[in-house]
CSV table of C-alpha atoms in Angstrom, one decimal:
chain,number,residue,atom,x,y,z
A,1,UNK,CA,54.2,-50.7,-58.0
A,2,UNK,CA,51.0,-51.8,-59.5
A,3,UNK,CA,50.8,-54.4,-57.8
A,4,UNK,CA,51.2,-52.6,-54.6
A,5,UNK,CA,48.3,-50.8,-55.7
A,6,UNK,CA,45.7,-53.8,-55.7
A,7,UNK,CA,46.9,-55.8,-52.8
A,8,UNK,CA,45.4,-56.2,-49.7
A,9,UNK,CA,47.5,-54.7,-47.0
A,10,UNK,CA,47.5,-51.5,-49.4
A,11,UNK,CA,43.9,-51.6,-50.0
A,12,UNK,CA,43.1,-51.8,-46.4
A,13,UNK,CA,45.8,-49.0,-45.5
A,14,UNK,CA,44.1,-46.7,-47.9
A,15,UNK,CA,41.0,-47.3,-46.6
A,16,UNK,CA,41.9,-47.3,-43.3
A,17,UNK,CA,43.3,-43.5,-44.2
A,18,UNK,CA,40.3,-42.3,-45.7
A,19,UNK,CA,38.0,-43.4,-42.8
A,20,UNK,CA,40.1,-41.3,-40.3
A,21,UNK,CA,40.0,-38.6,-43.0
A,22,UNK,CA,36.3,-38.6,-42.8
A,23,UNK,CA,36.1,-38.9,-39.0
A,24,UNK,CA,38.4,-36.2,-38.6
A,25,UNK,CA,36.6,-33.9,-41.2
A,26,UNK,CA,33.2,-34.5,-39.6
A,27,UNK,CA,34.6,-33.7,-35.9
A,28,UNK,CA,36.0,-30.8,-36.7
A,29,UNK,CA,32.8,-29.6,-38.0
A,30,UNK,CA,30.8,-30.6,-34.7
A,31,UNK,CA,33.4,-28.8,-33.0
A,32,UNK,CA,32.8,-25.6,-35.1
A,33,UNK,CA,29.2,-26.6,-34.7
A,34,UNK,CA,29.2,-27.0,-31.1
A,35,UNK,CA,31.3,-24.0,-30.3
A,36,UNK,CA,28.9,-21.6,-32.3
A,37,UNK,CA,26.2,-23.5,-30.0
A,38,UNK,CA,28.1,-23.2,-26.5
A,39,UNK,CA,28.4,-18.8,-27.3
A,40,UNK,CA,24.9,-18.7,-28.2
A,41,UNK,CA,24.1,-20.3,-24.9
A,42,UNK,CA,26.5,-18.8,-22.6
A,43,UNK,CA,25.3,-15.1,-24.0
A,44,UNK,CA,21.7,-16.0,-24.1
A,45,UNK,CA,22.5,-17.3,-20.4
A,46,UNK,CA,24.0,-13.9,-19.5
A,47,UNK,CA,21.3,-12.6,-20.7
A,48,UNK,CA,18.9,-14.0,-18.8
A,49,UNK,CA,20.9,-13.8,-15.5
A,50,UNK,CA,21.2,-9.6,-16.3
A,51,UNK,CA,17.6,-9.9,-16.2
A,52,UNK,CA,16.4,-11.3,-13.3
A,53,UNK,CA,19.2,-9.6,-11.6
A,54,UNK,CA,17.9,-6.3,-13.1
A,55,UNK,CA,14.5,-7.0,-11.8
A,56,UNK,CA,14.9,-8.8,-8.7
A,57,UNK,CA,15.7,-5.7,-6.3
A,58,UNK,CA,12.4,-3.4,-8.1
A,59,UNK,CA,10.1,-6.7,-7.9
A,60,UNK,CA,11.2,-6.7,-4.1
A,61,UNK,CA,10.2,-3.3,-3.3
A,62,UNK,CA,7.2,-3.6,-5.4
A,63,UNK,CA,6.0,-6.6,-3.4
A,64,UNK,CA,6.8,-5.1,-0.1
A,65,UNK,CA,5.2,-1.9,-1.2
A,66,UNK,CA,1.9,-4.0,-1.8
A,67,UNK,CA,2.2,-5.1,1.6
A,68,UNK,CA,2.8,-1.8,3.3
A,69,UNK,CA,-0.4,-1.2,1.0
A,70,UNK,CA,-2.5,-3.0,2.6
A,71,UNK,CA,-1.5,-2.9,6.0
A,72,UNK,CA,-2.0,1.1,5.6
A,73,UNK,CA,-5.5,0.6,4.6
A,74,UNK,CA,-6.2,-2.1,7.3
A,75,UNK,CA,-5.3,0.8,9.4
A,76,UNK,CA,-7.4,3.3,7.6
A,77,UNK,CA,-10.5,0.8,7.8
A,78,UNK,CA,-9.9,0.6,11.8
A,79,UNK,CA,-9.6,4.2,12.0
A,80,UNK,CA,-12.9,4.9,10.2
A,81,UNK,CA,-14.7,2.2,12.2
A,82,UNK,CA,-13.4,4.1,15.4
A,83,UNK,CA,-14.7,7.5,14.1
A,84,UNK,CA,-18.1,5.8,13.6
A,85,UNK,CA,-17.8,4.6,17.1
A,86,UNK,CA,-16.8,8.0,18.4
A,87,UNK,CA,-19.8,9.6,16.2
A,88,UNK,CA,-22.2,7.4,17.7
A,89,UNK,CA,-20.7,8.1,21.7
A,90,UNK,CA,-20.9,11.6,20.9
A,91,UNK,CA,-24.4,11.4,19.5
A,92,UNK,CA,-25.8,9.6,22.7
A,93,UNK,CA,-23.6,12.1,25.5
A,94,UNK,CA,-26.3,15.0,23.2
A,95,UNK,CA,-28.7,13.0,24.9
A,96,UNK,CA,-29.7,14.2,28.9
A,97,UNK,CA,-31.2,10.7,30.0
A,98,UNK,CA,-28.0,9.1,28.6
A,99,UNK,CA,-25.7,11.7,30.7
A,100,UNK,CA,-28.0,11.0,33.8
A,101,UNK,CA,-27.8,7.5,33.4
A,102,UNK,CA,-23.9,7.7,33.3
A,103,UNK,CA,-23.2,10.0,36.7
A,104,UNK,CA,-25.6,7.7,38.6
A,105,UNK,CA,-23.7,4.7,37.5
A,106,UNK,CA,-19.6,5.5,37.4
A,107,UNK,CA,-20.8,8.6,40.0
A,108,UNK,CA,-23.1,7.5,42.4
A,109,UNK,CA,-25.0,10.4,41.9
A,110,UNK,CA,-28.6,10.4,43.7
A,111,UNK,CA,-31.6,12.5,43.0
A,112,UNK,CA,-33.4,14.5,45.2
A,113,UNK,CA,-35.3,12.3,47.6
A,114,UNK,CA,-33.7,9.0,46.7
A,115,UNK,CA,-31.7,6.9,49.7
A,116,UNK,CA,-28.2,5.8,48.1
A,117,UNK,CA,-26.9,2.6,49.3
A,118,UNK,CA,-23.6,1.0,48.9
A,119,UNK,CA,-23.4,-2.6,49.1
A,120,UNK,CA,-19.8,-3.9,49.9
A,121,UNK,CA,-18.4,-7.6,48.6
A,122,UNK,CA,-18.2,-9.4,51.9
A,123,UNK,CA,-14.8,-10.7,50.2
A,124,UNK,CA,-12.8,-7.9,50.1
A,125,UNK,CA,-13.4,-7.1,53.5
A,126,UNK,CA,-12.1,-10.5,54.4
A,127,UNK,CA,-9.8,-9.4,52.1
A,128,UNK,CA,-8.9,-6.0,54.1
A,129,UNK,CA,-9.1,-7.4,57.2
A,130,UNK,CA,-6.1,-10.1,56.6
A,131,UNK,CA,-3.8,-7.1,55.3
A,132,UNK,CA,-4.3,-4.6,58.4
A,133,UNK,CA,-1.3,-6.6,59.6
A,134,UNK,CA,0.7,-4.1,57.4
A,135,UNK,CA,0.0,-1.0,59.7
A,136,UNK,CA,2.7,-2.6,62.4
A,137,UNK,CA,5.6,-2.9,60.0
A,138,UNK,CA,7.7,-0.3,58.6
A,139,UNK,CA,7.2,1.4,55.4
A,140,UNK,CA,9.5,0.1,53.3
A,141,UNK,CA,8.8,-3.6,54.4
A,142,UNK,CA,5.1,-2.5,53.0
A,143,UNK,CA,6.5,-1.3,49.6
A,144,UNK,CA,8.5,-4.7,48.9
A,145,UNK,CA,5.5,-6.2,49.4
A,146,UNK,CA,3.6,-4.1,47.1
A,147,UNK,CA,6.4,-4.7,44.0
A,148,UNK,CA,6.0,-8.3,44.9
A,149,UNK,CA,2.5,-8.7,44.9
A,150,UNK,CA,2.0,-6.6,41.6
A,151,UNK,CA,4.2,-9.3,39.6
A,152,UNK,CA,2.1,-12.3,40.8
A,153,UNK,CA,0.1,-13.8,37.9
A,154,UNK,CA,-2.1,-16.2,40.7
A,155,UNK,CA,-4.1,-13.2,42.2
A,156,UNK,CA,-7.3,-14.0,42.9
């Protein structure tokens, strides 16, 4: 037996053994190492997913509140621009020159001693004067005309 003990074959056998002793010993503790390691992640993942789940619905009411925000007080700027414009109309209708000016424009009005005239586009009466060809047909012939003619986008 003692020379068993010193030869070769034995020698290398024994070695052999306590190599794959070793290589065992030290996987098993990267196992244990990498387990500990994979929990950690996995819970530090879940964590993190919780989170942004958590937040993702109030941070997209939050930014569609901002926008609702600022649309409202676009609208508020319009409407305080229109006021002004409204404050400014009413100011000049206090005015009677202003008032005066108006009826003889969009009225026609005339003064007291002033001839009114009314000039009249030589177009549209070449206008009028190619459509009197309507009076001859019936009614309802001049009404299909009408709902066609309003849809045309080539008037002139």
């Amino acid at each position: 037996m003692a020379r068993d003990r010193f030869s070769t074959a034995t020698r290398l056998r024994l070695l052999g053994e306590q190599t794959a002793a070793r290589v065992y010993r030290s996987q098993t503790r990267r196992q244990a190492r990498r387990s500990r390691l994979t929990g950690r992640a996995a819970f530090l993942a879940l964590v993190v997913c919780s989170l942004v789940v958590a937040l993702a619905y109030p941070m997209r009411q939050w930014v569609s509140q901002r926008a609702e925000i600022a649309e409202q007080e676009r609208l508020a700027a319009e409407a305080g621009e229109r006021v002004e414009r409204l404050r400014d109309e009413k100011a000049r209708l206090q005015d009677d020159a202003y008032v005066r000016r108006l009826a003889r424009e969009h009225l026609h009005y005339v003064l007291p001693g002033e001839t009114g005239y009314t000039v009249i586009d030589p177009d549209a009466v070449r206008e009028r004067r190619t459509d009197q060809g309507a009076a001859d047909r019936p009614w309802y012939s001049n009404l299909w005309d009408g709902v066609d003619t309003a849809d045309r986008t080539d008037r002139k």
